[in-house]
Amino acid sequence: MTYSFTKAKSKSVLKLATKIWIPYIIVAIVILFAFKFVLGIQTLALQKDYERIRHADAQTLSNISKLQHAEDRLAYEGQFIKDIDLKDAKLTKAFLGILNLIPSQIRISEIKISGGEVFIKGITPSKELFLNSLQTQLKSIFDNSKSSFVELGSGWYNFESVSTLRNNANFQNRIEDK
């Protein structure tokens, strides 16, 4: 006995609308996993770039430190050279003062300066002229000043004068005070 005029149809658990949405949901999930995979790869690439940049930054900071040290060293050496040049200029001025005091009759052929010693060699018409003019100036500057004379056939004298300082710092102080 049948209570219905229609034949029984089999019913699906899922409705037609649900069947249409299932592929879209699967595609959306696949797309989300693809995005997750791509983001993971990009994250790894960014981490590698970050490490590379951090290493480059550390190396740059190290180079900056080395350059600052080199700059400080060059500034120190430059100041040291300026100080030496200043002392040399004062020393030259002091010796030019001595040379300006040399009478025109005395001929200087050689001057050697080393450390705290000055060697002067030349020709003078008389011992007295040398001793009274140049030797007195040398004795006022140096601690010890000695001269030796050799008479020439013409009546003139070859002289050699060695003037020394016991302490080289005294000479530097005398020059720096000028």
mmCIF file of C-alpha atoms in Angstrom:
data_model
loop_
_atom_site.group_PDB
_atom_site.id
_atom_site.type_symbol
_atom_site.label_atom_id
_atom_site.label_comp_id
_atom_site.label_asym_id
_atom_site.label_seq_id
_atom_site.Cartn_x
_atom_site.Cartn_y
_atom_site.Cartn_z
ATOM 1 C CA MET A 1 0.000 0.000 0.000
ATOM 2 C CA THR A 2 1.252 3.383 -0.887
ATOM 3 C CA TYR A 3 0.218 6.550 0.600
ATOM 4 C CA SER A 4 1.718 8.801 -2.042
ATOM 5 C CA PHE A 5 0.931 9.270 -5.668
ATOM 6 C CA THR A 6 4.544 10.005 -6.541
ATOM 7 C CA LYS A 7 7.272 7.626 -6.699
ATOM 8 C CA ALA A 8 9.921 7.870 -4.012
ATOM 9 C CA LYS A 9 13.048 9.693 -4.970
ATOM 10 C CA SER A 10 16.360 9.299 -3.320
ATOM 11 C CA LYS A 11 17.350 12.381 -1.389
ATOM 12 C CA SER A 12 20.874 13.595 -1.249
ATOM 13 C CA VAL A 13 22.399 14.582 2.041
ATOM 14 C CA LEU A 14 23.715 17.772 0.459
ATOM 15 C CA LYS A 15 21.500 20.225 -1.288
ATOM 16 C CA LEU A 16 22.308 21.599 -4.720
ATOM 17 C CA ALA A 17 23.539 24.962 -3.326
ATOM 18 C CA THR A 18 25.882 23.126 -0.998
ATOM 19 C CA LYS A 19 27.273 21.065 -3.861
ATOM 20 C CA ILE A 20 28.034 24.267 -5.766
ATOM 21 C CA TRP A 21 29.830 25.894 -2.817
ATOM 22 C CA ILE A 22 32.044 22.915 -1.893
ATOM 23 C CA PRO A 23 34.446 23.346 -4.895
ATOM 24 C CA TYR A 24 34.669 27.070 -4.182
ATOM 25 C CA ILE A 25 35.529 26.370 -0.551
ATOM 26 C CA ILE A 26 38.184 23.831 -1.607
ATOM 27 C CA VAL A 27 39.664 26.314 -4.118
ATOM 28 C CA ALA A 28 39.690 29.027 -1.420
ATOM 29 C CA ILE A 29 41.484 26.682 1.020
ATOM 30 C CA VAL A 30 44.037 25.747 -1.658
ATOM 31 C CA ILE A 31 44.600 29.446 -2.394
ATOM 32 C CA LEU A 32 45.063 30.170 1.337
ATOM 33 C CA PHE A 33 47.630 27.365 1.669
ATOM 34 C CA ALA A 34 49.402 28.680 -1.448
ATOM 35 C CA PHE A 35 49.507 32.173 0.105
ATOM 36 C CA LYS A 36 50.818 30.667 3.325
ATOM 37 C CA PHE A 37 53.517 28.814 1.394
ATOM 38 C CA VAL A 38 54.501 31.959 -0.578
ATOM 39 C CA LEU A 39 54.547 34.040 2.631
ATOM 40 C CA GLY A 40 56.753 31.412 4.289
ATOM 41 C CA ILE A 41 59.223 31.576 1.394
ATOM 42 C CA GLN A 42 59.191 35.403 1.480
ATOM 43 C CA THR A 43 59.696 35.351 5.261
ATOM 44 C CA LEU A 44 62.757 33.104 4.861
ATOM 45 C CA ALA A 45 64.115 35.381 2.122
ATOM 46 C CA LEU A 46 63.573 38.456 4.310
ATOM 47 C CA GLN A 47 65.299 36.765 7.241
ATOM 48 C CA LYS A 48 68.288 35.962 5.022
ATOM 49 C CA ASP A 49 68.326 39.582 3.776
ATOM 50 C CA TYR A 50 68.076 40.817 7.350
ATOM 51 C CA GLU A 51 71.057 38.680 8.396
ATOM 52 C CA ARG A 52 73.036 39.857 5.363
ATOM 53 C CA ILE A 53 72.182 43.496 6.083
ATOM 54 C CA ARG A 54 72.957 43.079 9.787
ATOM 55 C CA HIS A 55 76.350 41.576 8.879
ATOM 56 C CA ALA A 56 77.007 44.407 6.397
ATOM 57 C CA ASP A 57 75.965 46.949 9.037
ATOM 58 C CA ALA A 58 78.339 45.426 11.588
ATOM 59 C CA GLN A 59 81.131 45.490 9.016
ATOM 60 C CA THR A 60 80.330 49.115 8.162
ATOM 61 C CA LEU A 61 80.435 50.067 11.843
ATOM 62 C CA SER A 62 83.770 48.282 12.143
ATOM 63 C CA ASN A 63 85.093 50.181 9.120
ATOM 64 C CA ILE A 64 83.827 53.465 10.584
ATOM 65 C CA SER A 65 85.628 52.684 13.831
ATOM 66 C CA LYS A 66 88.843 51.913 11.945
ATOM 67 C CA LEU A 67 88.515 55.122 9.905
ATOM 68 C CA GLN A 68 87.921 57.181 13.044
ATOM 69 C CA HIS A 69 91.005 55.620 14.618
ATOM 70 C CA ALA A 70 92.992 56.356 11.459
ATOM 71 C CA GLU A 71 91.645 59.928 11.437
ATOM 72 C CA ASP A 72 92.683 60.412 15.069
ATOM 73 C CA ARG A 73 96.119 59.003 14.286
ATOM 74 C CA LEU A 74 96.517 61.286 11.247
ATOM 75 C CA ALA A 75 95.407 64.297 13.300
ATOM 76 C CA TYR A 76 97.983 63.402 15.957
ATOM 77 C CA GLU A 77 100.731 62.933 13.366
ATOM 78 C CA GLY A 78 99.723 66.157 11.617
ATOM 79 C CA GLN A 79 99.927 68.095 14.876
ATOM 80 C CA PHE A 80 103.259 66.421 15.657
ATOM 81 C CA ILE A 81 104.609 67.474 12.256
ATOM 82 C CA LYS A 82 103.311 71.029 12.758
ATOM 83 C CA ASP A 83 105.078 71.160 16.129
ATOM 84 C CA ILE A 84 108.311 69.936 14.542
ATOM 85 C CA ASP A 85 107.959 72.453 11.706
ATOM 86 C CA LEU A 86 107.401 75.236 14.233
ATOM 87 C CA LYS A 87 110.465 74.197 16.236
ATOM 88 C CA ASP A 88 112.493 73.924 13.014
ATOM 89 C CA ALA A 89 111.361 77.393 11.973
ATOM 90 C CA LYS A 90 112.396 78.788 15.360
ATOM 91 C CA LEU A 91 115.708 76.910 15.160
ATOM 92 C CA THR A 92 116.313 78.236 11.660
ATOM 93 C CA LYS A 93 115.500 81.750 12.841
ATOM 94 C CA ALA A 94 117.959 81.371 15.720
ATOM 95 C CA PHE A 95 120.726 80.157 13.409
ATOM 96 C CA LEU A 96 119.981 82.860 10.861
ATOM 97 C CA GLY A 97 120.393 85.337 13.707
ATOM 98 C CA ILE A 98 123.822 83.848 14.404
ATOM 99 C CA LEU A 99 124.731 83.860 10.720
ATOM 100 C CA ASN A 100 123.686 87.508 10.414
ATOM 101 C CA LEU A 101 126.121 88.359 13.200
ATOM 102 C CA ILE A 102 129.049 86.853 11.300
ATOM 103 C CA PRO A 103 131.316 89.629 10.049
ATOM 104 C CA SER A 104 131.795 89.880 6.322
ATOM 105 C CA GLN A 105 135.508 89.023 6.668
ATOM 106 C CA ILE A 106 134.761 85.519 8.000
ATOM 107 C CA ARG A 107 133.934 82.975 5.281
ATOM 108 C CA ILE A 108 131.902 79.926 6.349
ATOM 109 C CA SER A 109 132.435 76.840 4.190
ATOM 110 C CA GLU A 110 130.511 74.228 6.176
ATOM 111 C CA ILE A 111 127.886 74.041 8.917
ATOM 112 C CA LYS A 112 126.689 70.732 10.344
ATOM 113 C CA ILE A 113 123.934 70.497 12.906
ATOM 114 C CA SER A 114 123.237 67.195 14.642
ATOM 115 C CA GLY A 115 121.365 66.753 17.880
ATOM 116 C CA GLY A 116 122.821 69.197 20.367
ATOM 117 C CA GLU A 117 125.997 69.900 18.383
ATOM 118 C CA VAL A 118 126.915 72.491 15.757
ATOM 119 C CA PHE A 119 130.080 72.168 13.661
ATOM 120 C CA ILE A 120 131.227 75.278 11.778
ATOM 121 C CA LYS A 121 134.208 75.341 9.420
ATOM 122 C CA GLY A 122 135.577 78.298 7.498
ATOM 123 C CA ILE A 123 138.288 80.927 6.976
ATOM 124 C CA THR A 124 138.954 84.046 9.070
ATOM 125 C CA PRO A 125 141.564 86.789 8.655
ATOM 126 C CA SER A 126 142.486 86.691 12.362
ATOM 127 C CA LYS A 127 141.822 84.608 15.437
ATOM 128 C CA GLU A 128 140.744 87.680 17.421
ATOM 129 C CA LEU A 129 138.067 88.625 14.893
ATOM 130 C CA PHE A 130 136.578 85.130 15.095
ATOM 131 C CA LEU A 131 136.829 84.879 18.887
ATOM 132 C CA ASN A 132 135.351 88.331 19.511
ATOM 133 C CA SER A 133 132.509 88.123 17.020
ATOM 134 C CA LEU A 134 131.293 84.602 16.306
ATOM 135 C CA GLN A 135 132.742 82.651 19.238
ATOM 136 C CA THR A 136 131.130 84.905 21.849
ATOM 137 C CA GLN A 137 127.737 84.468 20.197
ATOM 138 C CA LEU A 138 128.149 80.675 20.162
ATOM 139 C CA LYS A 139 129.169 80.639 23.830
ATOM 140 C CA SER A 140 126.038 82.588 24.750
ATOM 141 C CA ILE A 141 123.833 79.946 23.109
ATOM 142 C CA PHE A 142 125.709 76.694 23.743
ATOM 143 C CA ASP A 143 127.068 75.193 26.955
ATOM 144 C CA ASN A 144 130.432 74.341 25.460
ATOM 145 C CA SER A 145 132.109 75.914 22.435
ATOM 146 C CA LYS A 146 135.626 75.082 21.253
ATOM 147 C CA SER A 147 137.553 76.368 18.258
ATOM 148 C CA SER A 148 140.771 75.317 16.602
ATOM 149 C CA PHE A 149 142.790 77.332 14.099
ATOM 150 C CA VAL A 150 145.303 76.425 11.393
ATOM 151 C CA GLU A 151 147.355 79.242 9.845
ATOM 152 C CA LEU A 152 147.419 79.410 6.072
ATOM 153 C CA GLY A 153 150.286 80.690 3.950
ATOM 154 C CA SER A 154 148.370 83.876 3.184
ATOM 155 C CA GLY A 155 148.148 84.808 6.874
ATOM 156 C CA TRP A 156 144.500 83.841 7.175
ATOM 157 C CA TYR A 157 143.316 81.016 9.409
ATOM 158 C CA ASN A 158 141.225 77.933 8.782
ATOM 159 C CA PHE A 159 138.979 77.418 11.756
ATOM 160 C CA GLU A 160 136.799 74.631 13.037
ATOM 161 C CA SER A 161 134.326 75.344 15.813
ATOM 162 C CA VAL A 162 132.363 72.701 17.689
ATOM 163 C CA SER A 163 129.599 73.919 19.969
ATOM 164 C CA THR A 164 127.680 71.432 22.094
ATOM 165 C CA LEU A 165 124.900 71.352 24.618
ATOM 166 C CA ARG A 166 124.961 69.144 27.675
ATOM 167 C CA ASN A 167 121.192 68.885 27.610
ATOM 168 C CA ASN A 168 119.390 69.191 24.288
ATOM 169 C CA ALA A 169 116.220 70.305 26.108
ATOM 170 C CA ASN A 170 117.997 73.514 27.235
ATOM 171 C CA PHE A 171 118.533 74.488 23.621
ATOM 172 C CA GLN A 172 114.913 73.719 22.726
ATOM 173 C CA ASN A 173 113.729 75.816 25.681
ATOM 174 C CA ARG A 174 115.962 78.715 24.636
ATOM 175 C CA ILE A 175 114.610 78.585 21.097
ATOM 176 C CA GLU A 176 110.968 78.213 22.158
ATOM 177 C CA ASP A 177 111.253 81.237 24.446
ATOM 178 C CA LYS A 178 112.123 83.449 21.477
#
